[in-house]
Amino acid sequence: MIGYVLRRLAGAIPTLFIIVAVAFFMMRAAPGGPFDGERKLPPEIERNIKAAYDLDKPLVTQFGLYLGRLLTGDFGPSFKNKDFSVGELIAAGAPVSLRLGLSAITIAALIGMALGIIAALNQNRATDFSVMSAAMIGITIPTFVTAPLLTLLLGVYAGWLPVATWNNGALANMILPVTVLALPQIAVISRLTRGSMIEVLRSNFVRTARAKGLSEFTVVTRHALPAALLPLVSYLGPATAALVTGSLVVEQIFQLPGIGRYFVLGALNRDYTLVMGVIILYASLIIALNLIADVLYAVLDPKVRLA
Amino acid sequence: MTGDALLSVRDLSVRFETPDGTVNAVNGIGLDVAPGECVGIVGESGSGKSQTFLALMGLIASNGTVTGSARFQGTELVGLPPRRLNQIRGAKMAMIFQDPMTSLTPHMRVCQQLSEVLVRHRGLSHDEARAKALAALDQVRIPDAKNRLDQYPHEFSGGMRQRVMIAIALLCEPALLIADEPTTALDVTVQAQILDLLGDLRRRMGMAIILITHDLGIVAGLCDRVNVMYAGAFCETAPVGPLFRAPQHPYTRGLLSSVPRPDQRGGALTAIAGQPPNLQMLPPGCPFAPRCAYRFDRCDTERPLLREAGAPAHLKSCHLGGFTESGAVLP
């Protein structure tokens, strides 16, 4: 198992290199640069700035310099957020996004699985239809609708919760953004769980478990659930990565200092180093979470051998 | 007869509501099983033989309804709440299934799958249950049982998995074992071993067996009595000897003549022409009439009821007078 994990991590290095290379050259291929503004800078100043950031050198040389700095753990300075390095920006924002994302995915997994199981056990009955209709609504309504709506209802009208700001991650400030992030995930997870649970409940080994005279609770939790979770595990890996790297919409609406906004704002501003930093973080998380999903697979299904 | 029967089934029917209409899978079955008796249920695919006994175990699909009566050791099984049913199934009445490859939980060790039955029904501790689980694997002749206890089902062959299934079923020494085509998915040599094992365990433990199969050869070797099932009802029921010597229902005769025989080489195998009836629209008369070579007018209008066919305990549902041992038709 440990050998397998180490080999997978070693295999991640070329993957990361390719991602970094593709992202680097694609960013540069996009028209415009970080210091292009409405007012054209005097040529000599522009030349000085470009020299300061190595932007006057050939592209391949820039890539080599960037890789060299990456190997020492330096993501470089941010082009737009002056006086901050990309490392500092990520170090400040990542904990916020991580906390929001992990809370949201944990809550979504628990509630989504529970709803999915309840729906599967009541297949084609009123409970099933209401849970699945609610899930369908949850999937189709985007966060930029739920976020202001919930803020208006619970924050402005009812006055129960603060409408925005991070406040060092106080529970009251977390509830609204976490709910908004979790809702669509609950919807997807409950539908996935219901589908695979219905299939597993029809399988022969569940019939055997019932024939043994086991309680319905044991049949569902011990015999059916682990088999039903397999398809969910492969969904949860990438979904977690997406959530913990932050959401532009949610962070913007609730004014949260996470890293989700860096992704979009960085790309729009041609803040090359910042975008590269966020991409590397996102790619590493995807790789790590897929690895965790594969290890979990082996735990849930003894037929899977990690070698 | 009903008084000392272990299982007494009366007028049992199973219906399934499907988008295409109601499927009458089982239509008014009656059956008595005495303690220690081995009863064979023979029929082709879709004749309702599995559904009859899945219904008794409370295992039919959720769109199915069961009516009629089935008393097991005095307890009415039809309509029994799940909680009460769970005290009976797995303990006093157990079932093994057709496909051993998929009938064990893939993510649980064999030991766990055995011992949970004992923990549930006998209240044993995990250590006690483990010891009994080992003994159970020995009993079904799984070699090296001690080391195999902690393996997963995928590490067992098909025949070995069916042995594990039998071991699970017999853990609480049930009074009745329902074996639903226990050897259909297995190699011929393994089939013989499993049947031999079932016969041996039956003698030693004195339990009754209901053997569901489409293989008449298996029935001849193991059973005391046979019920031939067609279109959800019994068409002939008799002790094994008379049934094979002088079958009284044309369908039984057709089944027997379609068994390949080594002493009649060369000729084509005899098959029963036609298809079983559509269970959504059963004909008003005899369900076998459209395929029957002996059919006459009455067969199309009046459904034949089970009646005595020459000898006591030999019943058939056929308007025909009967057949002699040589096969001549009696009026």
XYZ file of C-alpha atoms in Angstrom:
638
model
C 0.000 0.000 0.000
C 2.744 2.503 0.960
C 4.759 1.492 -2.104
C 1.687 2.084 -4.226
C 1.133 5.563 -2.784
C 4.800 6.508 -3.312
C 4.731 5.297 -6.910
C 1.548 7.260 -7.583
C 3.132 10.390 -6.095
C 6.231 9.928 -8.270
C 3.929 9.517 -11.273
C 2.325 12.853 -10.392
C 5.537 14.799 -11.151
C 5.388 14.495 -14.962
C 1.633 15.184 -14.806
C 2.219 18.387 -12.869
C 5.035 19.406 -15.246
C 2.756 19.046 -18.268
C -0.018 21.035 -16.538
C 2.427 23.800 -15.602
C 3.862 23.948 -19.135
C 0.481 24.003 -20.880
C -0.902 26.630 -18.472
C 2.213 28.789 -18.779
C 2.237 28.957 -22.564
C -1.544 29.272 -22.857
C -1.528 32.259 -20.496
C 1.175 33.936 -22.578
C -0.655 33.159 -25.815
C -3.647 35.160 -24.621
C -3.558 38.749 -25.933
C -2.612 41.540 -23.562
C -0.253 41.574 -20.599
C -0.278 42.425 -16.912
C 0.833 46.019 -17.438
C -1.405 46.930 -20.361
C -3.818 49.601 -19.249
C -6.109 52.155 -20.792
C -3.340 54.706 -20.594
C -0.221 53.623 -22.426
C 2.872 53.733 -20.204
C 5.888 55.724 -21.406
C 8.118 53.279 -23.374
C 11.114 53.586 -21.034
C 9.006 52.858 -17.901
C 7.334 49.911 -19.603
C 10.772 48.599 -20.570
C 11.978 48.892 -16.980
C 8.946 47.124 -15.554
C 9.208 44.297 -18.081
C 12.904 43.903 -17.293
C 12.118 43.761 -13.561
C 9.730 40.845 -14.124
C 11.901 39.133 -16.810
C 9.112 39.740 -19.320
C 11.627 41.096 -21.891
C 13.401 37.751 -22.226
C 12.361 35.027 -24.738
C 9.373 32.936 -23.636
C 11.380 29.707 -23.232
C 13.909 31.482 -21.014
C 11.039 32.855 -18.905
C 9.627 29.341 -18.545
C 13.024 28.005 -17.478
C 13.430 30.792 -14.910
C 9.895 30.158 -13.592
C 10.507 26.407 -13.239
C 13.789 27.071 -11.466
C 12.044 29.285 -8.913
C 9.197 26.756 -8.527
C 11.703 24.058 -7.540
C 12.807 26.233 -4.614
C 9.162 26.667 -3.578
C 8.918 30.225 -4.870
C 5.775 31.002 -6.884
C 7.127 34.465 -7.742
C 5.675 37.918 -7.084
C 2.096 38.758 -7.963
C 1.991 41.131 -10.940
C -1.132 42.919 -9.806
C -1.183 42.680 -6.007
C 1.975 44.708 -5.504
C 4.146 43.949 -2.472
C 2.696 40.414 -2.200
C 4.231 37.210 -3.464
C 1.880 34.553 -4.877
C 2.954 32.271 -2.037
C 1.792 34.831 0.524
C -1.549 35.364 -1.236
C -2.257 31.628 -1.366
C -1.103 31.096 2.212
C -3.547 33.787 3.345
C -6.488 32.682 1.195
C -6.166 28.893 1.093
C -7.097 28.244 4.755
C -10.345 30.171 4.266
C -11.295 28.294 1.106
C -10.158 25.001 2.590
C -12.285 25.459 5.677
C -15.350 26.489 3.683
C -14.876 23.741 1.126
C -14.220 20.925 3.567
C -17.190 21.926 5.723
C -19.423 22.097 2.668
C -18.360 18.748 1.182
C -18.569 16.954 4.544
C -22.056 18.250 5.233
C -23.081 17.580 1.636
C -21.768 13.998 1.760
C -23.561 13.207 5.035
C -26.894 14.782 4.133
C -26.739 13.694 0.480
C -26.020 10.068 1.366
C -28.742 9.977 3.997
C -31.314 11.454 1.592
C -30.211 9.105 -1.180
C -30.594 6.044 1.046
C -34.018 7.186 2.268
C -35.139 7.764 -1.315
C -33.807 4.373 -2.451
C -35.559 2.532 0.385
C -38.830 4.252 -0.533
C -38.362 3.893 -4.278
C -41.255 5.319 -6.341
C -43.142 6.430 -3.261
C -43.961 9.969 -2.160
C -40.776 10.324 -0.065
C -38.651 9.315 -3.025
C -40.375 11.708 -5.399
C -40.140 14.670 -3.022
C -36.448 14.077 -2.235
C -35.572 13.664 -5.893
C -37.608 16.690 -7.003
C -35.865 18.801 -4.365
C -32.527 17.430 -5.581
C -33.378 18.310 -9.177
C -34.174 21.862 -8.114
C -30.917 21.939 -6.134
C -28.930 20.935 -9.202
C -30.581 23.405 -11.558
C -30.505 26.552 -9.400
C -27.043 28.149 -9.620
C -25.223 29.497 -6.566
C -25.492 33.092 -7.799
C -29.245 32.720 -7.260
C -29.251 30.793 -3.974
C -26.579 32.975 -2.366
C -28.375 36.364 -2.638
C -31.754 34.702 -1.987
C -30.633 33.062 1.264
C -28.799 36.222 2.295
C -31.963 38.220 1.735
C -34.192 35.783 3.654
C -31.982 34.741 6.573
C -29.650 37.726 6.739
C -31.600 40.830 5.767
C -35.271 40.000 6.534
C -34.905 37.588 9.442
C -31.659 39.100 10.705
C -30.492 35.737 12.065
C -27.175 35.566 10.271
C -24.524 38.091 9.187
C -24.895 38.788 5.471
C -21.194 38.842 4.620
C -17.514 39.016 5.686
C -15.306 36.326 7.149
C -14.925 37.518 10.761
C -12.091 35.010 11.305
C -14.337 32.114 10.395
C -16.951 32.590 13.093
C -19.672 29.929 12.928
C -22.438 32.432 12.193
C -20.459 33.818 9.259
C -19.793 30.327 7.893
C -23.402 29.105 7.806
C -24.624 30.968 4.726
C -21.611 30.413 2.425
C -21.273 26.757 3.467
C -24.984 26.189 2.857
C -24.788 27.786 -0.573
C -21.753 25.667 -1.466
C -23.274 22.465 -0.065
C -26.759 22.655 -1.600
C -25.893 21.662 -5.184
C -23.522 18.978 -3.874
C -26.262 17.533 -1.631
C -28.439 17.332 -4.702
C -25.850 15.528 -6.828
C -24.716 13.191 -4.042
C -28.268 12.198 -3.082
C -29.097 11.329 -6.687
C -25.892 9.325 -7.093
C -26.454 7.488 -3.809
C -30.084 6.719 -4.648
C -29.171 5.309 -8.046
C -26.431 2.983 -6.897
C -28.335 2.029 -3.735
C -31.383 0.938 -5.754
C -29.157 -1.200 -7.919
C -27.376 -2.782 -4.951
C -30.634 -3.408 -3.062
C -31.763 -5.567 -5.999
C -28.586 -7.628 -5.982
C -28.385 -11.257 -4.991
C -26.214 -10.720 -1.944
C -28.732 -8.343 -0.403
C -31.380 -11.022 -0.947
C -29.097 -13.471 0.873
C -28.657 -11.011 3.737
C -32.445 -10.677 4.002
C -32.858 -14.471 3.895
C -30.557 -14.660 6.912
C -33.170 -12.820 8.964
C -30.919 -9.815 9.623
C -32.557 -6.546 10.600
C -33.254 -4.094 7.804
C -30.741 -1.703 9.376
C -27.947 -4.303 9.215
C -28.887 -5.296 5.674
C -28.720 -1.687 4.505
C -25.677 -0.438 6.408
C -23.450 -3.516 6.436
C -24.316 -5.345 3.225
C -25.673 -2.747 0.817
C -24.103 0.610 1.694
C -20.373 -0.144 1.188
C -21.121 -1.529 -2.276
C -23.361 1.428 -3.086
C -20.689 3.960 -2.081
C -18.197 2.914 -4.774
C -19.493 5.201 -7.551
C -19.785 8.026 -5.022
C -16.111 7.819 -4.062
C -14.964 8.585 -7.589
C -17.262 11.613 -7.660
C -16.232 12.937 -4.239
C -12.506 13.192 -5.072
C -12.692 15.825 -7.820
C -15.745 17.470 -6.174
C -13.745 18.062 -3.002
C -10.862 19.515 -4.993
C -13.239 21.913 -6.740
C -14.821 23.027 -3.467
C -11.655 23.568 -1.432
C -10.031 25.672 -4.156
C -12.852 28.108 -3.606
C -15.712 29.522 -5.556
C -15.548 32.924 -7.189
C -19.293 33.527 -6.863
C -19.591 32.609 -3.212
C -16.411 34.423 -2.155
C -17.439 37.510 -4.104
C -21.004 37.641 -2.776
C -20.068 37.000 0.850
C -16.839 39.050 0.657
C -14.664 36.181 1.837
C -10.849 36.331 1.591
C -10.468 32.932 -0.121
C -8.525 31.991 -3.252
C -11.483 31.277 -5.529
C -11.552 34.858 -6.796
C -7.815 34.755 -7.642
C -8.534 32.195 -10.323
C -10.886 34.361 -12.337
C -9.554 37.801 -11.423
C -5.973 36.655 -11.980
C -6.810 35.359 -15.423
C -8.694 38.543 -16.363
C -5.822 40.752 -15.135
C -3.155 38.594 -16.817
C -1.589 38.133 -13.385
C 0.517 35.294 -14.786
C 2.190 34.102 -11.604
C -0.975 34.211 -9.505
C -2.937 32.123 -12.007
C -0.046 29.663 -12.261
C 0.037 29.355 -8.466
C -3.670 28.614 -8.209
C -3.489 26.125 -11.101
C -0.620 24.250 -9.456
C -2.531 24.137 -6.178
C -5.710 22.904 -7.876
C -3.840 20.286 -9.921
C -1.991 18.982 -6.857
C -5.272 18.721 -4.940
C -6.946 16.827 -7.797
C -4.034 14.403 -7.952
C -3.976 13.917 -4.176
C -7.752 13.471 -3.858
C -7.899 11.009 -6.741
C -5.187 9.033 -5.005
C -7.233 9.053 -1.793
C -10.290 7.934 -3.785
C -8.342 5.013 -5.256
C -7.099 3.956 -1.828
C -10.679 4.186 -0.500
C -11.798 2.006 -3.399
C -9.431 -0.703 -2.253
C -10.811 -0.424 1.268
C -14.429 -0.736 0.097
C -13.862 -3.438 -2.504
C -11.454 -6.217 -1.498
C -11.253 -7.321 -5.139
C -9.254 -4.156 -5.892
C -5.592 -4.820 -5.261
C -3.264 -1.811 -5.093
C -0.071 -2.808 -6.843
C -52.067 -34.494 7.377
C -52.084 -30.744 7.956
C -51.704 -31.278 11.686
C -48.193 -32.695 11.671
C -46.965 -30.916 8.538
C -43.911 -28.702 8.930
C -45.065 -26.440 6.138
C -48.613 -26.270 4.923
C -49.377 -24.093 1.922
C -52.943 -23.455 0.811
C -54.152 -21.534 -2.221
C -51.011 -19.425 -2.410
C -50.889 -16.889 -5.221
C -48.264 -14.334 -6.204
C -49.037 -11.444 -8.519
C -46.776 -8.709 -9.852
C -48.036 -5.323 -10.943
C -46.000 -4.204 -13.940
C -46.446 -1.283 -16.337
C -47.702 -3.842 -18.894
C -50.340 -5.294 -16.570
C -50.691 -7.884 -13.839
C -48.472 -10.960 -14.066
C -50.008 -14.012 -12.367
C -46.771 -15.751 -11.435
C -48.245 -18.248 -8.955
C -51.892 -19.312 -9.039
C -53.316 -21.123 -6.035
C -50.593 -23.530 -4.960
C -51.211 -26.139 -2.259
C -48.409 -28.135 -0.650
C -47.596 -30.035 2.528
C -44.070 -30.779 3.662
C -43.544 -33.207 6.549
C -40.537 -32.894 8.881
C -37.474 -34.493 7.302
C -39.116 -34.891 3.913
C -37.452 -33.918 0.633
C -39.861 -32.426 -1.864
C -38.877 -31.608 -5.430
C -40.428 -28.742 -7.381
C -39.863 -29.162 -11.100
C -40.738 -26.789 -13.874
C -39.265 -24.763 -16.696
C -38.043 -21.176 -16.383
C -40.865 -18.778 -15.563
C -43.185 -21.473 -14.229
C -43.279 -19.686 -10.868
C -41.321 -22.242 -8.864
C -38.804 -19.757 -7.454
C -41.388 -17.029 -6.832
C -43.521 -19.424 -4.748
C -40.756 -19.957 -2.244
C -39.269 -16.463 -2.383
C -42.790 -15.393 -1.356
C -42.657 -17.649 1.707
C -39.303 -16.120 2.663
C -40.657 -12.604 2.178
C -38.151 -11.978 -0.603
C -40.270 -11.146 -3.648
C -39.822 -7.836 -5.439
C -41.651 -4.812 -4.036
C -44.243 -4.803 -6.848
C -45.437 -8.292 -5.877
C -48.379 -9.265 -3.658
C -48.899 -12.617 -1.965
C -52.341 -14.027 -1.092
C -53.463 -17.313 0.427
C -51.966 -19.141 3.367
C -48.620 -20.698 4.256
C -48.284 -22.045 7.784
C -44.794 -22.931 8.927
C -44.625 -24.698 12.326
C -48.016 -23.209 13.032
C -47.073 -19.625 12.141
C -48.845 -17.966 9.228
C -46.134 -16.582 6.953
C -48.341 -14.612 4.566
C -48.669 -11.075 5.907
C -46.274 -11.705 8.802
C -44.580 -8.438 9.878
C -40.860 -8.279 8.892
C -39.748 -8.307 12.516
C -41.479 -11.652 13.169
C -40.402 -13.032 9.809
C -36.771 -12.223 10.644
C -36.998 -14.510 13.681
C -37.937 -17.412 11.383
C -35.888 -16.939 8.221
C -32.250 -17.791 8.600
C -33.023 -19.648 11.830
C -35.841 -22.164 11.337
C -36.250 -21.822 7.607
C -33.279 -21.117 5.362
C -32.791 -20.700 1.643
C -29.920 -21.126 -0.784
C -29.936 -19.656 -4.249
C -29.159 -20.373 -7.841
C -26.152 -18.143 -8.384
C -23.439 -18.626 -5.765
C -21.110 -16.243 -7.626
C -23.207 -13.198 -6.690
C -25.055 -14.404 -3.606
C -22.357 -13.568 -1.055
C -21.596 -9.992 -0.005
C -18.374 -9.131 -1.900
C -16.910 -6.709 0.659
C -17.294 -8.915 3.737
C -15.034 -11.726 4.889
C -16.625 -15.158 4.840
C -16.226 -15.459 8.600
C -18.304 -12.327 9.162
C -21.024 -13.501 6.806
C -21.304 -16.756 8.740
C -21.008 -15.436 12.262
C -23.515 -12.582 11.895
C -26.259 -15.218 11.588
C -25.253 -16.795 14.902
C -24.880 -13.454 16.617
C -28.335 -12.503 15.384
C -30.303 -15.680 16.071
C -28.335 -17.419 18.806
C -26.907 -14.398 20.627
C -23.402 -15.846 20.522
C -20.305 -13.745 21.201
C -18.002 -13.110 18.253
C -15.452 -15.687 19.432
C -18.087 -18.370 19.901
C -19.609 -17.525 16.548
C -16.200 -17.756 14.884
C -15.614 -21.224 16.310
C -19.024 -22.362 15.109
C -18.439 -20.782 11.708
C -15.261 -22.831 11.371
C -17.132 -25.990 12.291
C -19.797 -25.127 9.714
C -17.212 -24.766 6.931
C -15.733 -28.117 7.950
C -19.178 -29.637 7.826
C -19.692 -28.614 4.193
C -16.225 -30.066 3.437
C -14.323 -26.913 2.594
C -10.668 -27.904 2.735
C -8.344 -25.840 4.925
C -11.363 -24.080 6.434
C -9.304 -22.463 9.173
C -7.309 -20.380 6.717
C -10.217 -19.693 4.410
C -12.341 -18.184 7.159
C -10.768 -14.760 6.721
C -10.909 -14.746 2.931
C -13.319 -12.806 0.769
C -15.911 -14.485 -1.475
C -13.971 -13.691 -4.679
C -11.180 -15.956 -3.421
C -13.549 -18.959 -3.579
C -14.602 -20.935 -6.656
C -18.285 -21.261 -7.589
C -18.661 -24.675 -5.981
C -16.906 -23.504 -2.821
C -19.132 -20.423 -2.653
C -22.222 -22.613 -2.853
C -20.768 -24.657 0.007
C -20.359 -21.431 1.984
C -23.997 -20.578 1.185
C -25.082 -24.001 2.430
C -22.960 -23.556 5.560
C -24.655 -20.198 6.220
C -28.101 -21.716 5.689
C -27.447 -24.611 8.065
C -25.820 -22.611 10.891
C -28.940 -22.531 13.042
C -29.978 -26.067 12.078
C -33.187 -25.049 10.317
C -36.173 -27.390 10.134
C -36.610 -26.536 6.461
C -34.066 -25.757 3.762
C -35.302 -24.288 0.491
C -32.746 -24.934 -2.235
C -33.512 -22.877 -5.341
C -31.627 -24.517 -8.218
C -28.544 -24.943 -6.042
C -26.479 -26.591 -8.772
C -27.623 -24.898 -11.976
C -24.642 -22.541 -12.154
C -22.062 -25.200 -11.329
C -19.961 -27.726 -13.277
C -21.434 -31.205 -13.540
C -18.843 -32.791 -11.252
C -19.345 -30.072 -8.659
C -23.142 -30.509 -9.014
C -22.854 -34.113 -7.919
C -20.711 -33.151 -4.914
C -23.171 -30.488 -3.763
C -26.183 -32.814 -4.130
C -24.329 -35.552 -2.299
C -23.564 -33.055 0.479
C -27.212 -31.948 0.704
C -28.412 -35.566 0.946
C -25.840 -36.333 3.599
C -26.651 -33.245 5.700
C -30.359 -34.001 5.429
C -29.867 -37.488 6.840
C -27.648 -36.248 9.656
C -29.691 -33.200 10.675
C -33.137 -34.533 9.870
C -34.239 -31.345 8.155
C -36.785 -31.111 5.385
C -35.625 -29.909 1.976
C -37.594 -28.264 -0.790
C -35.516 -28.673 -3.929
C -36.431 -26.354 -6.781
C -34.970 -27.451 -10.092
C -35.592 -27.976 -13.766
C -33.420 -31.088 -13.752
C -35.441 -34.282 -13.349
C -32.299 -36.299 -12.781
C -31.531 -34.370 -9.567
C -35.078 -34.939 -8.321
C -34.881 -38.679 -8.925
C -31.735 -38.962 -6.859
C -32.667 -36.842 -3.849
C -36.398 -36.365 -3.413
C -39.220 -38.360 -1.829
C -41.970 -36.551 -3.630
C -42.176 -34.363 -6.724
C -44.443 -31.500 -7.722
C -44.417 -30.589 -11.380
C -45.200 -26.932 -11.924
C -46.590 -25.313 -15.046
C -47.810 -21.728 -15.499
C -47.819 -21.006 -11.774
C -49.691 -24.124 -10.659
C -48.929 -27.752 -9.905
C -50.031 -30.025 -12.731
C -48.880 -33.279 -11.162
C -47.686 -34.326 -7.747
C -46.559 -37.829 -6.824
C -43.948 -39.870 -4.975
C -40.759 -40.146 -7.030
C -41.217 -43.825 -8.048
C -44.732 -43.586 -9.501
C -43.979 -40.241 -11.150
C -41.084 -41.623 -13.145
C -42.744 -45.016 -13.747
C -46.172 -43.834 -14.790
C -46.418 -40.063 -15.238
C -50.082 -39.072 -15.530
C -49.939 -35.529 -16.913
C -49.033 -34.936 -20.570
C -46.636 -32.141 -19.518
C -44.754 -34.463 -17.136
C -44.564 -37.047 -19.908
C -43.168 -34.404 -22.234
C -40.556 -33.358 -19.660
C -39.472 -36.941 -19.069
C -39.192 -37.759 -22.752
C -37.060 -34.670 -23.339
C -34.377 -35.981 -20.960
C -31.510 -37.353 -23.078
C -30.996 -41.087 -22.504
C -27.774 -42.932 -23.200
C -29.618 -46.100 -24.284
C -31.388 -44.274 -27.092
C -28.527 -42.894 -29.144
C -28.668 -41.225 -32.491
C -32.216 -39.887 -32.591
C -33.091 -36.222 -32.142
C -34.119 -35.152 -28.641
C -37.853 -34.831 -28.101
C -38.974 -31.338 -27.215
C -42.365 -30.031 -26.102
C -43.648 -27.901 -28.966
C -44.788 -24.328 -28.340
C -44.232 -21.825 -25.544
C -45.512 -21.537 -21.959
C -48.597 -19.292 -21.765
C -48.452 -15.554 -21.176
C -48.910 -15.156 -17.412
C -50.727 -11.864 -17.966
C -53.506 -13.559 -19.949
C -53.966 -17.150 -18.848
C -56.455 -19.109 -21.007
C -59.776 -20.042 -19.364
C -59.127 -23.746 -19.820
C -56.062 -25.874 -19.154
C -52.920 -23.683 -19.414
C -51.061 -26.546 -21.100
C -53.812 -27.234 -23.678
C -52.253 -25.218 -26.551
C -49.143 -27.446 -26.410
C -50.854 -30.708 -25.522
C -50.973 -33.619 -27.972
C -53.973 -35.177 -26.172
C -56.115 -32.060 -26.012
C -59.897 -32.295 -26.573
C -62.791 -29.821 -26.429
C -63.161 -29.729 -22.652
C -59.530 -28.686 -22.225
C -60.177 -25.287 -23.820
C -63.184 -24.350 -21.718
C -62.724 -25.827 -18.255
C -59.599 -25.569 -16.096
C -58.765 -29.026 -14.688
C -58.369 -29.226 -10.903
C -55.882 -31.426 -9.066
C -57.480 -34.846 -8.579
C -56.363 -38.315 -7.693
C -54.680 -40.105 -10.573
C -54.969 -43.839 -10.016
C -52.898 -44.150 -6.858
C -53.216 -42.329 -3.514
C -50.892 -39.326 -3.110
C -50.613 -39.165 -6.874
C -52.501 -36.105 -8.112
C -52.793 -34.476 -11.510
C -54.702 -31.625 -13.094
C -55.817 -33.124 -16.389
C -59.196 -34.031 -17.917
C -57.721 -37.103 -19.541
C -58.372 -40.529 -17.984
C -54.691 -41.195 -17.565
C -51.798 -43.255 -18.912
C -50.707 -46.839 -18.308
C -47.074 -47.600 -17.511
C -46.512 -48.531 -21.142
C -47.870 -45.154 -22.190
C -51.281 -46.199 -23.496
C -53.982 -43.558 -23.020
C -56.854 -44.398 -20.694
C -60.210 -42.804 -21.567
